[in-house]
Structure formats: C-alpha cells, structure tokens
Coordinates of C-alpha atoms and ligand atoms in Angstrom, one line a residue:
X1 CA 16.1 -12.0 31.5
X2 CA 17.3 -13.4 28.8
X3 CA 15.4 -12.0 24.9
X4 CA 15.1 -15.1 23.3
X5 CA 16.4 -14.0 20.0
X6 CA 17.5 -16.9 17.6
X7 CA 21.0 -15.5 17.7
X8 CA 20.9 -15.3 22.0
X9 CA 19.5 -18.9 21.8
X10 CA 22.2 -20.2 19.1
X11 CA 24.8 -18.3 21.5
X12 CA 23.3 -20.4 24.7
X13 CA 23.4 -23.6 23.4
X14 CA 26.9 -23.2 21.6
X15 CA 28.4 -21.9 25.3
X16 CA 26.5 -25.0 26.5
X17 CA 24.6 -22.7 29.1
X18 CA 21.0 -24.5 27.9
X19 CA 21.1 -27.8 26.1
X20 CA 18.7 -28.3 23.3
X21 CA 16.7 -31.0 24.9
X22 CA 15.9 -28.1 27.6
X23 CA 14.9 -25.3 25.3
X24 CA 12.8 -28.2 23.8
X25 CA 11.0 -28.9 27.1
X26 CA 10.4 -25.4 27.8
X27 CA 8.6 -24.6 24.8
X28 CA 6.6 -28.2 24.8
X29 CA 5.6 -27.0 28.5
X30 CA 4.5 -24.2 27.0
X31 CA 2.3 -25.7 24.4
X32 CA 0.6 -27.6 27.2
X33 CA 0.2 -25.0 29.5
X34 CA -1.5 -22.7 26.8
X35 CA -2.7 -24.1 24.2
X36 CA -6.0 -25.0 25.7
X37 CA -6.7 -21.5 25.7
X38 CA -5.4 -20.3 21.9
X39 CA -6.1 -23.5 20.0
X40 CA -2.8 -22.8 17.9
X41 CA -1.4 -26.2 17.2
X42 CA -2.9 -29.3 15.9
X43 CA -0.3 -31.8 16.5
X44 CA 2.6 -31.5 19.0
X45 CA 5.2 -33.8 18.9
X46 CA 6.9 -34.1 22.0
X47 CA 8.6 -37.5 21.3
X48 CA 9.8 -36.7 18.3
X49 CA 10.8 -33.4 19.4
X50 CA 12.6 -34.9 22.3
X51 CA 14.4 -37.1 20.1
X52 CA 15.7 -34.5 17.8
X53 CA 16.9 -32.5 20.1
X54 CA 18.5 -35.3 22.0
X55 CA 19.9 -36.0 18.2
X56 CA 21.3 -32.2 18.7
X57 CA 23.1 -32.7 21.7
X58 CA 24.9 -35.4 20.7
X59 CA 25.7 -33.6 17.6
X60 CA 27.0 -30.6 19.6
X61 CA 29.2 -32.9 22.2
X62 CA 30.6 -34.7 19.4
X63 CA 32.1 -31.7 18.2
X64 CA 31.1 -31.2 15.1
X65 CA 30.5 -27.8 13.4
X66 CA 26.7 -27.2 13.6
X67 CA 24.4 -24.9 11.5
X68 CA 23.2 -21.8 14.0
X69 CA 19.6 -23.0 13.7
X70 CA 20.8 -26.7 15.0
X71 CA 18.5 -27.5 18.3
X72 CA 16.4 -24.3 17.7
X73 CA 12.9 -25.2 18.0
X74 CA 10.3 -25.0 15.5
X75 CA 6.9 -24.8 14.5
X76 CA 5.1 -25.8 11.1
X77 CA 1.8 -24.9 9.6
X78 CA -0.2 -27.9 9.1
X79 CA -0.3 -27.7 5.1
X80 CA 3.5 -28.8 4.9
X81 CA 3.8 -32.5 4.2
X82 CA 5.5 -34.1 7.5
X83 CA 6.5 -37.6 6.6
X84 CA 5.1 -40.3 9.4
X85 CA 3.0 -36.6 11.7
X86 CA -0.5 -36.2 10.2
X87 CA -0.7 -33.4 7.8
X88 CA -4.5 -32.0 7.8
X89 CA -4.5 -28.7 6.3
X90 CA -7.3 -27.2 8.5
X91 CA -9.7 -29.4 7.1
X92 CA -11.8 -32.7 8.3
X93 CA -10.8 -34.1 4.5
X94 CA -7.3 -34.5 5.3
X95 CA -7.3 -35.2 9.0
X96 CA -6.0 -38.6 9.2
X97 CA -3.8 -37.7 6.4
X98 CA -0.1 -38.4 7.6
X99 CA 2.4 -37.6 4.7
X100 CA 4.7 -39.7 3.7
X101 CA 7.4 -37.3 2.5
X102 CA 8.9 -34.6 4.0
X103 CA 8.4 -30.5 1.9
X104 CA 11.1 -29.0 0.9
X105 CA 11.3 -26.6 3.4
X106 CA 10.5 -28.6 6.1
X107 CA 13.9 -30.9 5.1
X108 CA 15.8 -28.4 4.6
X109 CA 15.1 -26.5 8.0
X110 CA 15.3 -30.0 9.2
X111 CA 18.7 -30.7 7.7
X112 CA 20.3 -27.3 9.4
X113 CA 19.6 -29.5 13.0
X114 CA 16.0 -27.4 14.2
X115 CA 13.5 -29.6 16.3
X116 CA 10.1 -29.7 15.5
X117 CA 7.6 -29.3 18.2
X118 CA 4.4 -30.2 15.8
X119 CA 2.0 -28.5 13.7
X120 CA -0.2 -25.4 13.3
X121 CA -3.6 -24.5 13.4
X122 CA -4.8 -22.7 10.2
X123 CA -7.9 -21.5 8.0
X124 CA -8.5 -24.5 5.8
X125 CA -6.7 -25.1 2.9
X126 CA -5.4 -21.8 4.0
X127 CA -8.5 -20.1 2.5
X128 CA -9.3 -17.2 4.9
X129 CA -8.2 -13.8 6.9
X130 CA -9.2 -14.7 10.5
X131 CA -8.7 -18.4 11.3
X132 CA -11.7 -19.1 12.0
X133 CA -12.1 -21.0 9.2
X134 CA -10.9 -24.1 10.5
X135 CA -11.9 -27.9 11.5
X136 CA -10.4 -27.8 14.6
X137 CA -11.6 -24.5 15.6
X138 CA -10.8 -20.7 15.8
X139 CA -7.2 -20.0 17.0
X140 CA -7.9 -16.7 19.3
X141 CA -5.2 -14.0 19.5
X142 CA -2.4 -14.1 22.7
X143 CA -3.1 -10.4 22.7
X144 CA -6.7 -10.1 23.7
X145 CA -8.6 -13.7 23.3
X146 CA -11.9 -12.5 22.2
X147 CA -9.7 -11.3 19.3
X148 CA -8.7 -13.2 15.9
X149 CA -5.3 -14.3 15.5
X150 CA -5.5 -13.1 11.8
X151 CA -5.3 -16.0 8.9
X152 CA -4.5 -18.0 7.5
X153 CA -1.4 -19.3 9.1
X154 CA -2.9 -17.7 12.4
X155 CA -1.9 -20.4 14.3
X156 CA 1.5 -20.5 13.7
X157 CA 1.8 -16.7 14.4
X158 CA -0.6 -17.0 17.6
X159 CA 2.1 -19.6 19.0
X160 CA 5.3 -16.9 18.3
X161 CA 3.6 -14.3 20.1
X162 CA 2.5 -16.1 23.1
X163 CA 5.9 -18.3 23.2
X164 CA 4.8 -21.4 22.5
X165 CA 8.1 -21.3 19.8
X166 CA 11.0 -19.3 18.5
X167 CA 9.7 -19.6 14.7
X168 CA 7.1 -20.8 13.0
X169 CA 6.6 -21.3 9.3
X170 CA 3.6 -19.9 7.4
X171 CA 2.5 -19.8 4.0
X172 CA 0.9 -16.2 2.1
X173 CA -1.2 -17.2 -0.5
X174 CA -2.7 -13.5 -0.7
X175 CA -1.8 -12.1 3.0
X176 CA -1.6 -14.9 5.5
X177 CA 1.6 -14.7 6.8
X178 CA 2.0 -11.1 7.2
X179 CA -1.9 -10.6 8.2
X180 CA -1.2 -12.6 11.4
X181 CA 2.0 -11.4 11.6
X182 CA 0.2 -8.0 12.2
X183 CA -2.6 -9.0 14.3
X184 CA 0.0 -11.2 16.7
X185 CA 2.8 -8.4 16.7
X186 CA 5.3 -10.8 14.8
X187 CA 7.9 -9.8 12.1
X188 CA 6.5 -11.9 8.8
X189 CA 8.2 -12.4 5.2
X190 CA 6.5 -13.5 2.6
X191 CA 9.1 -14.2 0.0
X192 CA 9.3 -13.8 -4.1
X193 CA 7.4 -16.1 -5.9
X194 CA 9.8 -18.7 -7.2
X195 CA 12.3 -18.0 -3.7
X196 CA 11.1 -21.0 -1.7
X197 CA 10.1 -24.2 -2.7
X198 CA 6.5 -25.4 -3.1
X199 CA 7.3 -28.9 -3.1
X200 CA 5.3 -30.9 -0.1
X201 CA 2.8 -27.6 0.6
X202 CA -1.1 -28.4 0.3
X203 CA -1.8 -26.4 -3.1
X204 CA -4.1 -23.4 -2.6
X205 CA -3.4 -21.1 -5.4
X206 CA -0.9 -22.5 -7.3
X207 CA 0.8 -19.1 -8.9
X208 CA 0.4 -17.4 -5.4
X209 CA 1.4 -19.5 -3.1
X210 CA 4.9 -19.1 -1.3
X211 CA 6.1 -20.0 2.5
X212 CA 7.6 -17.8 4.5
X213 CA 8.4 -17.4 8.2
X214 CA 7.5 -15.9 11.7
X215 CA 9.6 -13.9 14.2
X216 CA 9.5 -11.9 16.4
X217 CA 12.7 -9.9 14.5
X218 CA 13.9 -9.5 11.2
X219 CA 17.2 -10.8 12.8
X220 CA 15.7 -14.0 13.9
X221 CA 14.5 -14.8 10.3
X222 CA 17.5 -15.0 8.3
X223 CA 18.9 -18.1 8.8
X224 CA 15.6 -20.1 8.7
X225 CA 15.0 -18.2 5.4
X226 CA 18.3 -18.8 4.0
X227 CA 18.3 -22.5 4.8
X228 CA 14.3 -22.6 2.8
X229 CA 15.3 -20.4 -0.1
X230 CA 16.6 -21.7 -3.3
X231 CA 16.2 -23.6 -6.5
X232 CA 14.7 -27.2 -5.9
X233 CA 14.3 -29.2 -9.2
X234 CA 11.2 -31.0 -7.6
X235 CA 9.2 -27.3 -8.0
X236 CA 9.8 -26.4 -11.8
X237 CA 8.4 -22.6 -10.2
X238 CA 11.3 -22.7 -7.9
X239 CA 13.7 -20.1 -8.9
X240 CA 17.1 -21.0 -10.3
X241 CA 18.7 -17.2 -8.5
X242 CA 21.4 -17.5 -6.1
X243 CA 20.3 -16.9 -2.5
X244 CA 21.3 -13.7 -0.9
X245 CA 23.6 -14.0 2.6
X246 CA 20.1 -12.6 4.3
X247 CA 22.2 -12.2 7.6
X248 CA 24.9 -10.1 6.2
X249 CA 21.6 -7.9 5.2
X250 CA 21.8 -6.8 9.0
X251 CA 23.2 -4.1 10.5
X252 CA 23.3 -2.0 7.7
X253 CA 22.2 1.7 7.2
X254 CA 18.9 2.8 5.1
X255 CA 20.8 6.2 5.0
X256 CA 19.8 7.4 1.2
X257 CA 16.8 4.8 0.6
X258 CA 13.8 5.9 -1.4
X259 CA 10.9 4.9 0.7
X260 CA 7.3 5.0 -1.5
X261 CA 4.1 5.5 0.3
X262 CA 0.7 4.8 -2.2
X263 CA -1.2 7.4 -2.5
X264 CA -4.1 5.2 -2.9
X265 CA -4.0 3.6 0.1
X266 CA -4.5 6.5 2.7
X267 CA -8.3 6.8 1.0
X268 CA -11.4 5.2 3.0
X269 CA -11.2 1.9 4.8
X270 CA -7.8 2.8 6.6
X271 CA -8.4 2.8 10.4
X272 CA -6.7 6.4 11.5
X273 CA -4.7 4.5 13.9
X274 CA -3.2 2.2 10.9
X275 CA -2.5 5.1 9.4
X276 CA -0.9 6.5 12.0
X277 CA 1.8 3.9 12.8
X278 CA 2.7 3.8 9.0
X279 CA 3.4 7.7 9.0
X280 CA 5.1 6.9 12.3
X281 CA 7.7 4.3 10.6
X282 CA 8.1 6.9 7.8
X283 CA 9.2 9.5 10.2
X284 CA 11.6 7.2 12.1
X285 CA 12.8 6.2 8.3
X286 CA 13.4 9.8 7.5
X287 CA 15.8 10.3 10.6
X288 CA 16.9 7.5 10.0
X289 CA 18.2 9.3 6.5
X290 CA 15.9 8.0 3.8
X291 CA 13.9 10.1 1.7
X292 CA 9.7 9.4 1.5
X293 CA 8.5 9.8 -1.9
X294 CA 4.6 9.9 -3.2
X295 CA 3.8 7.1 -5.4
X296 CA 0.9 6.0 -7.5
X297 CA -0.6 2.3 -7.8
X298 CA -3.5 3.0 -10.2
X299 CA -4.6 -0.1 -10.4
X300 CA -4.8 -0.5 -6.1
X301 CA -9.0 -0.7 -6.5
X302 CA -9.5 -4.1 -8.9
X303 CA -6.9 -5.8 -6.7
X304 CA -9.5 -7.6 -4.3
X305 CA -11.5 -8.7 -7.0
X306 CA -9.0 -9.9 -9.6
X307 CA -7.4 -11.8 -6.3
X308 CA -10.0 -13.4 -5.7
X309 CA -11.0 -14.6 -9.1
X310 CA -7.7 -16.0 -9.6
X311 CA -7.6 -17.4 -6.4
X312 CA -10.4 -19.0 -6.7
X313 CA -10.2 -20.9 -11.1
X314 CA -7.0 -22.1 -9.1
X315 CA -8.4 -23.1 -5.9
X316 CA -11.1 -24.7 -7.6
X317 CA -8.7 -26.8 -9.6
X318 CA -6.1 -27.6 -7.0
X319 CA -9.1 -29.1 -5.1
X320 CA -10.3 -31.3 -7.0
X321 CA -8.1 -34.0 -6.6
X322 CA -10.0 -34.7 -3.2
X323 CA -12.4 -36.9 -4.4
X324 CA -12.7 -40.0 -1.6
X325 CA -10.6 -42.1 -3.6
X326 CA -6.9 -41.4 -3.5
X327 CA -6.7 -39.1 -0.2
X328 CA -8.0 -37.9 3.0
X329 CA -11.8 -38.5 4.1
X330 CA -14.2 -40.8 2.5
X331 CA -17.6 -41.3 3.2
X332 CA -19.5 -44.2 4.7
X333 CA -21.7 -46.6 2.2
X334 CA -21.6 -44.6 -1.0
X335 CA -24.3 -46.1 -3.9
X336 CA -22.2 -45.2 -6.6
X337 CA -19.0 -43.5 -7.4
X338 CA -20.5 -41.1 -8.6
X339 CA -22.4 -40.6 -4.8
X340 CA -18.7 -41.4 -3.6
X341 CA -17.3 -38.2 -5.2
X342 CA -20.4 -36.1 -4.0
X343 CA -20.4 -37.1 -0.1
X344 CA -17.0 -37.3 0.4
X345 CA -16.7 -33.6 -1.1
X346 CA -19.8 -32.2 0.7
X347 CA -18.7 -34.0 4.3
X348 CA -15.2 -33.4 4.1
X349 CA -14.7 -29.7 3.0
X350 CA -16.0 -26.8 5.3
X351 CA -18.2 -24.2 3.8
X352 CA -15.9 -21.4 3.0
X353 CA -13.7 -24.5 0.8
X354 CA -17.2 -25.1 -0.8
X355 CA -18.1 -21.6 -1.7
X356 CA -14.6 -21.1 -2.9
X357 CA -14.7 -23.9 -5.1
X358 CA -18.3 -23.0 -6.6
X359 CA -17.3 -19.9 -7.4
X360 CA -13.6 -20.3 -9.0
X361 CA -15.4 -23.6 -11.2
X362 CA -17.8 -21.0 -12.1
X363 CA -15.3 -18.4 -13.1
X364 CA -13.4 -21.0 -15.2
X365 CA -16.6 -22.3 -16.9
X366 CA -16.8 -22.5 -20.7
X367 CA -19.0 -19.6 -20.6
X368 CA -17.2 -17.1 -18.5
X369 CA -13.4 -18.2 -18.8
X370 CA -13.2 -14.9 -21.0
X371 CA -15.4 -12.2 -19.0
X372 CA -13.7 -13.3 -15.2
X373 CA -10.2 -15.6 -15.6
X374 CA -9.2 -14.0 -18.6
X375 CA -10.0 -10.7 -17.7
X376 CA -8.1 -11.0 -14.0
X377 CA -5.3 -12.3 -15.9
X378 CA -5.3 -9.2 -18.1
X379 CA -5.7 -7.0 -15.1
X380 CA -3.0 -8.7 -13.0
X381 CA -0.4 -8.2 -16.1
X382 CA -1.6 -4.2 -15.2
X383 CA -0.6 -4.8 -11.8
X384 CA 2.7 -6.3 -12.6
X385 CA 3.3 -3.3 -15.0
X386 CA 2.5 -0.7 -12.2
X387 CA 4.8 -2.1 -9.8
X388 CA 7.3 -2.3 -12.3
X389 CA 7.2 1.2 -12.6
X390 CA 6.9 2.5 -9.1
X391 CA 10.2 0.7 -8.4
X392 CA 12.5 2.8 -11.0
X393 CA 10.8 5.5 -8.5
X394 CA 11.7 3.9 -5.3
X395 CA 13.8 1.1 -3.5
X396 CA 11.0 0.2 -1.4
X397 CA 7.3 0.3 -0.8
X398 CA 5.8 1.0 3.1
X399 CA 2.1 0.3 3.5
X400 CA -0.4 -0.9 5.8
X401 CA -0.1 -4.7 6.1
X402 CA -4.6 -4.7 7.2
X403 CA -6.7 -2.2 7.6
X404 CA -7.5 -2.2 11.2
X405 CA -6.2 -4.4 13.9
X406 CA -7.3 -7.7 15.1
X407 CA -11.3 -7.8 14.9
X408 CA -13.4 -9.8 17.6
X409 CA -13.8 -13.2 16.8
X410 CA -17.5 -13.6 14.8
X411 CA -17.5 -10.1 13.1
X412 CA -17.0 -11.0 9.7
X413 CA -17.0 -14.5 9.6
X414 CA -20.8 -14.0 7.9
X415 CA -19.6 -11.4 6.0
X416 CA -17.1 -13.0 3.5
X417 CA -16.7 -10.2 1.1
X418 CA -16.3 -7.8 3.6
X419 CA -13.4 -10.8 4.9
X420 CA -12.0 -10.9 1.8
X421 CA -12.1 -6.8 1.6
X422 CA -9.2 -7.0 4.4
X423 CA -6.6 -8.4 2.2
X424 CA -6.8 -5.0 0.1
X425 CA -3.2 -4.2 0.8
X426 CA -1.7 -7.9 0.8
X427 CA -3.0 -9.8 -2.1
X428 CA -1.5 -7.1 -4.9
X429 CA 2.0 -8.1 -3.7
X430 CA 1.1 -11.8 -4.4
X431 CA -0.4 -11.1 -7.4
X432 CA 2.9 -9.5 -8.8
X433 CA 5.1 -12.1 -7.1
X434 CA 6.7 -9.6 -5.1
X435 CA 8.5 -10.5 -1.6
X436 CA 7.1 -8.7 1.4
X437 CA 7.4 -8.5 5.2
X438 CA 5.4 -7.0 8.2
X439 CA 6.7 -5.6 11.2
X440 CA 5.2 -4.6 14.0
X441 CA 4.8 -0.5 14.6
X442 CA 3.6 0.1 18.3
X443 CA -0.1 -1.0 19.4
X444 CA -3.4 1.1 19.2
X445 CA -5.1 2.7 21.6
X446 CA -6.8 -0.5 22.6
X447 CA -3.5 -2.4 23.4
X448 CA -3.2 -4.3 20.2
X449 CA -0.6 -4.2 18.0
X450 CA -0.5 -2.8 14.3
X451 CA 2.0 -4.0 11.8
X452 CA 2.9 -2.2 8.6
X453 CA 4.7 -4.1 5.3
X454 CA 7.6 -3.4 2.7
X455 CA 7.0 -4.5 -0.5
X456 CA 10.2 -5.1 -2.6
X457 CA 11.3 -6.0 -6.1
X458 CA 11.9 -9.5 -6.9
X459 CA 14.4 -10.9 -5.0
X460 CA 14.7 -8.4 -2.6
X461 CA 14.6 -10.2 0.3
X462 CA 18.0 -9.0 2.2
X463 CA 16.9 -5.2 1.6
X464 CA 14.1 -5.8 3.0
X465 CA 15.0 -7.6 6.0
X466 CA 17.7 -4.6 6.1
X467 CA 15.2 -2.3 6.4
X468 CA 13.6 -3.8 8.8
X469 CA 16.2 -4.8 10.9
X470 CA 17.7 -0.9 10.9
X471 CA 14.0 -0.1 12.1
X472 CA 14.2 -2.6 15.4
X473 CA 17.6 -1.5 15.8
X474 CA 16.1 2.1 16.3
X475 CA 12.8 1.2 17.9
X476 CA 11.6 -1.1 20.3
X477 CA 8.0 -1.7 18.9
X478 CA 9.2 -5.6 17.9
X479 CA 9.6 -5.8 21.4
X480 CA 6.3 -5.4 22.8
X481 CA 4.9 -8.9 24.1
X482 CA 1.2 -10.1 25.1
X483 CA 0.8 -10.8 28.8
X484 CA 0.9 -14.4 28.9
X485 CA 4.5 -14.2 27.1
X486 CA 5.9 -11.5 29.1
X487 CA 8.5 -12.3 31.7
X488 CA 8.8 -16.2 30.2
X489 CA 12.1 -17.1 29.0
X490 CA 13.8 -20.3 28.3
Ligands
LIG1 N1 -7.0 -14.1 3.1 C1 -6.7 -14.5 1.8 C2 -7.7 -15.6 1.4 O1 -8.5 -15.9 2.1 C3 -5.3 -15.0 1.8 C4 -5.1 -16.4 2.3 C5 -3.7 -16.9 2.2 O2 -2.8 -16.0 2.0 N2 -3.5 -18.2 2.3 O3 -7.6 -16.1 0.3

C-alpha cells in the first residue's frame, strides 16, 4: 500500500506509474462514494477536474519540466473566489454567486499544474468553531459521525481525513484551520499575517484573516504553501518578505531548540487528555534534543473577549456590502429600498452572521467605539508585546490547539459563548499575526484524535514546519487514519 504522501504521489506520476487523470478519478469516486455521509463539499467539479488533469497529462508527455504539485489534486474552501464554479461562502446570500476571478491563491496553486476537484463545506462566512453553522448543513467528522468536524474550514479538513483529497485549503480567521485540523487528525498551518494573499477570499475579519493549508504531513504542505506565499500587489497587506524554501525546512534536527510551554494554559478548561498529548510531544521534543522552558502569557485570559470584539467591528463592516443590490441573494417584491436592504439581509444571512453583525455594529457605535474597539485594540497591542517577549525566551511555542477533542454535533451550537470559549488557545496567535500549525499527537481514549499547535515568530513558517516534520519523522501519530480512509489508496 502505497502512503499517499504529496511527494509519493509527485514520484508516481513523474515515473508515469499513475496518470493524473487517474489520481483524479479516484479521488472524485471518492467524493461520490462519501460525501453523502460527511456533507464536506459543496461543489465538485468533475468536468473541470477531468479536464485539468487531462491538461496535466499532456503537459507531462510533452516533456516539459513540471512543478511537483502539477496533476496533484486539490480541494478549496468555498470562500475563495473560483472564476466561472459558484463561490457561496457557507451562506444562502451568496449561493448562486459564481466568481468571476480567480484568488490569489487559488491561481497560483493553479498555475503550479494542481486539479481542482471543487469546493468546501464551511461555517458561514467562516464565522464559527464546529461547522455547523452552515447553509448547506453540518459537515460531521470521518472519525466518529455523531462528532463535529471542527470549524470553520471543517469541511475541507473532514474531506483530508476521510480521503476525499490530498490537500485542501482553509482559511484561520481565529482557529479554523488548525481547530479542524485537530478534530480531523490533519497537519494545519495557519500562516503570518501578511504571508499569503487575501486577494479573492470572502472578507471575515479583515486584520485576521490568512489562508493556509491541510495535510496529513508537514512534508505534504510545503510546496502548496510555497507556491501561495508571497507579496501580491493586489493585497496592500500582503507581505513584501522573500518566501522561505519551506521544503528545504525538512529533514532537519530540533537538537538545541528552545521549546516554550504557557504556563497559563495548563489552568481549568484543559481536558486532562489534551494535556496529556502536549506533555507527550514535549517529551518526544526533549529526546529529540531540545530544551522545554516555562513561559508566561499574561495576558492569555482577555484573549476570547478582545477576539471577539475585534472580530466582530470587522465582521460587522466587511458585511455590509451584502445589501441585495450588488451581490448574492435578493429578496422577492421589496416595497422600498429601504425594505430591499432589510429582507435581503434578514433572508440571506443565518443567525450566527446576524448576531455577529449586531454585536460588532454595536461595539463600533458612536457610543462605545472607546469602551469595546478601542479598548480590544489597546489590549491586543498587550498581546503583541507579550509574544514579543516570550520569543527572546524561546524559538517556539507548543500548546493545545482546542481544549478537548471533537464534541458531539448539537452540544454547543446553543451555547455560543461557550462556542466561542474553544478558540481560547487559537485566536491570540491571530491576534498577534503570528504563523501557527497543528499536528496531530495520538487519539484519546475514545478513539479521536488530539492535535497540539506551534506558534512561531513572524515569518517563521520553515521552522515550524521543521519542527514538525522532525516530530513525524520520530512518531507515527500523523499516521493514524479514520476507518472509512484506512486501507484506500490511489
Ligand atoms: N471560531 C472562530 C470564530 O468563530 C474562528 C473562525 C475562523 O477562524 N474563521 O470566529
């Protein structure tokens, strides 16, 4: 049986041993055959699929020199713009939106030769921590179905797990890329802010947002990330910093590296087995030859609530360029524009949009700019500060990625701050702009696996995926598959 690794696919199709047009039917007979069952993607697009990696194989025969990722399939959440493939962003106000541009990372991935099987299912407008926020339904988790896939870009890491596709793109807004990640057993980055482009992505939180990418291995995400990162003059955010070689970041030793674990984050809320499988990877670091170190992030407490006011003034304003008119949904027979504005909105956004955007318009009022957006701005310049200082202590930072493992589909879902409580340990690293990635540390008791995250400085990405490459090369916990994915190979 074959691992299918990006590198072991790459090596396939270069040896012509699988053609690209067969890797892409076995992972669009995959999407038929389960998808019914974990409601991960939207849109498949097996014609257009078919056609690009018939493109591939042409390319290939002709000769030419071809990018590794060229006719390696590929996943995308349904908030990048897809030029000519609806792009609905979770939500019943854009779901007859088809884009008519392509995001940046979507044509650049698409540049390097990979195929695009279709689109994910997500949280709406990426607003949530279980997926079960969205129009088209709950995506349920590979691992256990009664189970969240985690959120917001749960669908795209449901499909990794279960083998539906190689990669998948996400985005992490304040956790939802490397929440999923965690839930589905997936290896997860969430990059610097600034790394990867934001042009063509459905705005959430403007100075949070950043894409990333799923996995099962660090090894499997460099070159996709490679290909995404960099300077794009149509995001002015987009950082003008040269891009790392993230694949020469492999292979190498952590022998020496100062590890930080937060003191503040082994307090109440931490499931014991969380806990566990972070002190696990810490050991496994130490023989490994680096050196754990005690570190302090004071400000760990006002890290939900500043995330979410911020989250929220933005969300609030992002959104409000859905008004009926220009995009997306419109309702039948308004009686005035005004009436246009107001049905549209209340019939096209879901009610965890709508109490998102009550909330952040409320925060950015006249009256309360000062006391809450002001305030969380004040608070988050803290935050920056703290991290600044913890790394002049340390090269890295291992936490918990979520505080327990994948909860049953329905147990918080009427409970939103005790939703929003679970991003505790991702939404600081967004806050500070920091890169990030989860990988998966062994399962709990129950069977499901726990994932644990290092938080670097900015633009640390190839230490990171270093560290967590030398940590799959010693253990096989990246390994560990859900039933219906075990045994499947292309
Ligand atoms: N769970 C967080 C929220 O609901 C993060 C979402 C995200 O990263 N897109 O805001």
């Amino acid at each position: 049986m074959q691992e299918p690794s990006i590198a072991g696919l790459a090596a396939r199709l270069e040896a012509r041993d699988l053609s690209a047009t067969e890797l892409c039917q076995h992972y669009l007979g995959r999407i038929e055959a389960l998808n019914g069952s974990l409601n991960c993607v939207v849109t498949a697009t097996p014609d257009q699929a078919l056609a690009a990696a018939a493109a591939s194989d042409q390319r290939r025969a002709s000769g030419q020199t071809l990018s590794i990722l060229d006719g390696i399939p590929i996943l995308h959440k349904d908030l990048f713009c897809t030029r000519g493939v609806l792009t609905s962003c979770g939500s019943k106000m854009l779901a007859n939106f088809v884009a008519p541009y392509d995001a940046t990372v979507v044509s650049r991935l698409h540049a390097a030769g990979v195929v695009m099987l279709g689109k994910t299912n997500m949280d709406e407008f990426a607003m949530g921590s279980s997926n079960e926020h969205s129009h088209f339904g709950a995506v349920r988790n590979p691992w256990d179905l009664s189970r969240v896939a985690g959120g917001s870009s749960g669908g795209s890491a449901a499909a990794v797990a279960a083998g539906l596709a190689p990669i998948a793109t996400g985005t992490d807004t304040g956790g939802s890329i490397r929440q999923p990640a965690s839930f589905c057993g997936l290896t997860g980055l969430k990059p610097t802010y600034g790394r990867v482009s934001r042009y063509g992505m459905v705005a959430f939180a403007s100075s949070l947002d950043q894409a990333g990418l799923f996995a099962p291995a660090a090894a499997d995400l460099v070159n996709g990330l490679g290909v995404m990162s960099g300077m794009d003059p149509l995001d002015s955010t987009s950082a003008d910093v040269a891009v790392e070689d993230y694949a020469a970041a492999l292979g190498q030793s952590v022998r020496g590296l100062r590890v930080g674990l937060v003191r503040e984050h082994f307090g109440s809320g931490l499931n014991n087995e969380v806990e566990a499988r972070v002190r696990a990877v810490a050991q496994l670091l130490e023989q490994l030859g680096a050196t754990i170190l005690d570190v302090s992030l004071a400000e760990s407490e006002l890290t939900v609530p500043v995330y979410y006011v911020i989250a929220l003034a933005e969300a609030s304003a992002n959104l409000s360029r859905f008004d009926g008119v220009r995009y997306g949904y419109r309702s039948k027979d308004p009686e005035t524009l005004e009436d246009l504005y107001e049905r549209s909105r209340s019939e096209g956004f879901g009610d965890e949009v709508k109490r998102r955007i009550m909330l952040g318009t409320y925060a950015l009022s006249a009256g309360y700019y000062d006391a809450y957006y002001g305030k969380a701005q004040q608070l988050r310049r803290l935050m920056v500060e703290d991290f600044q200082r913890v790394f002049t202590e340390v090269d890295v930072i291992l936490a918990p990625t979520a505080p327990e493992p994948a909860f049953e589909l329905g147990a918080l879902v009427d409970d939103p701050v005790k939703m929003y409580l679970s991003d505790v340990y991702t939404c600081p690293v967004n806050l500070a702009g920091l890169p990030a990635i989860n990988i998966p540390a062994g399962l709990a008791s129950g069977g499901l696996p726990i994932g644990v995250q290092f938080i670097g400085s900015h633009f640390s990405e190839a230490k990171l995926l270093g560290v967590a490459d030398a940590i799959q090369r010693a253990s096989d916990w990246h390994r560990a598959r859900p039933e219906c994915a075990t045994g499947v190979a292309p």
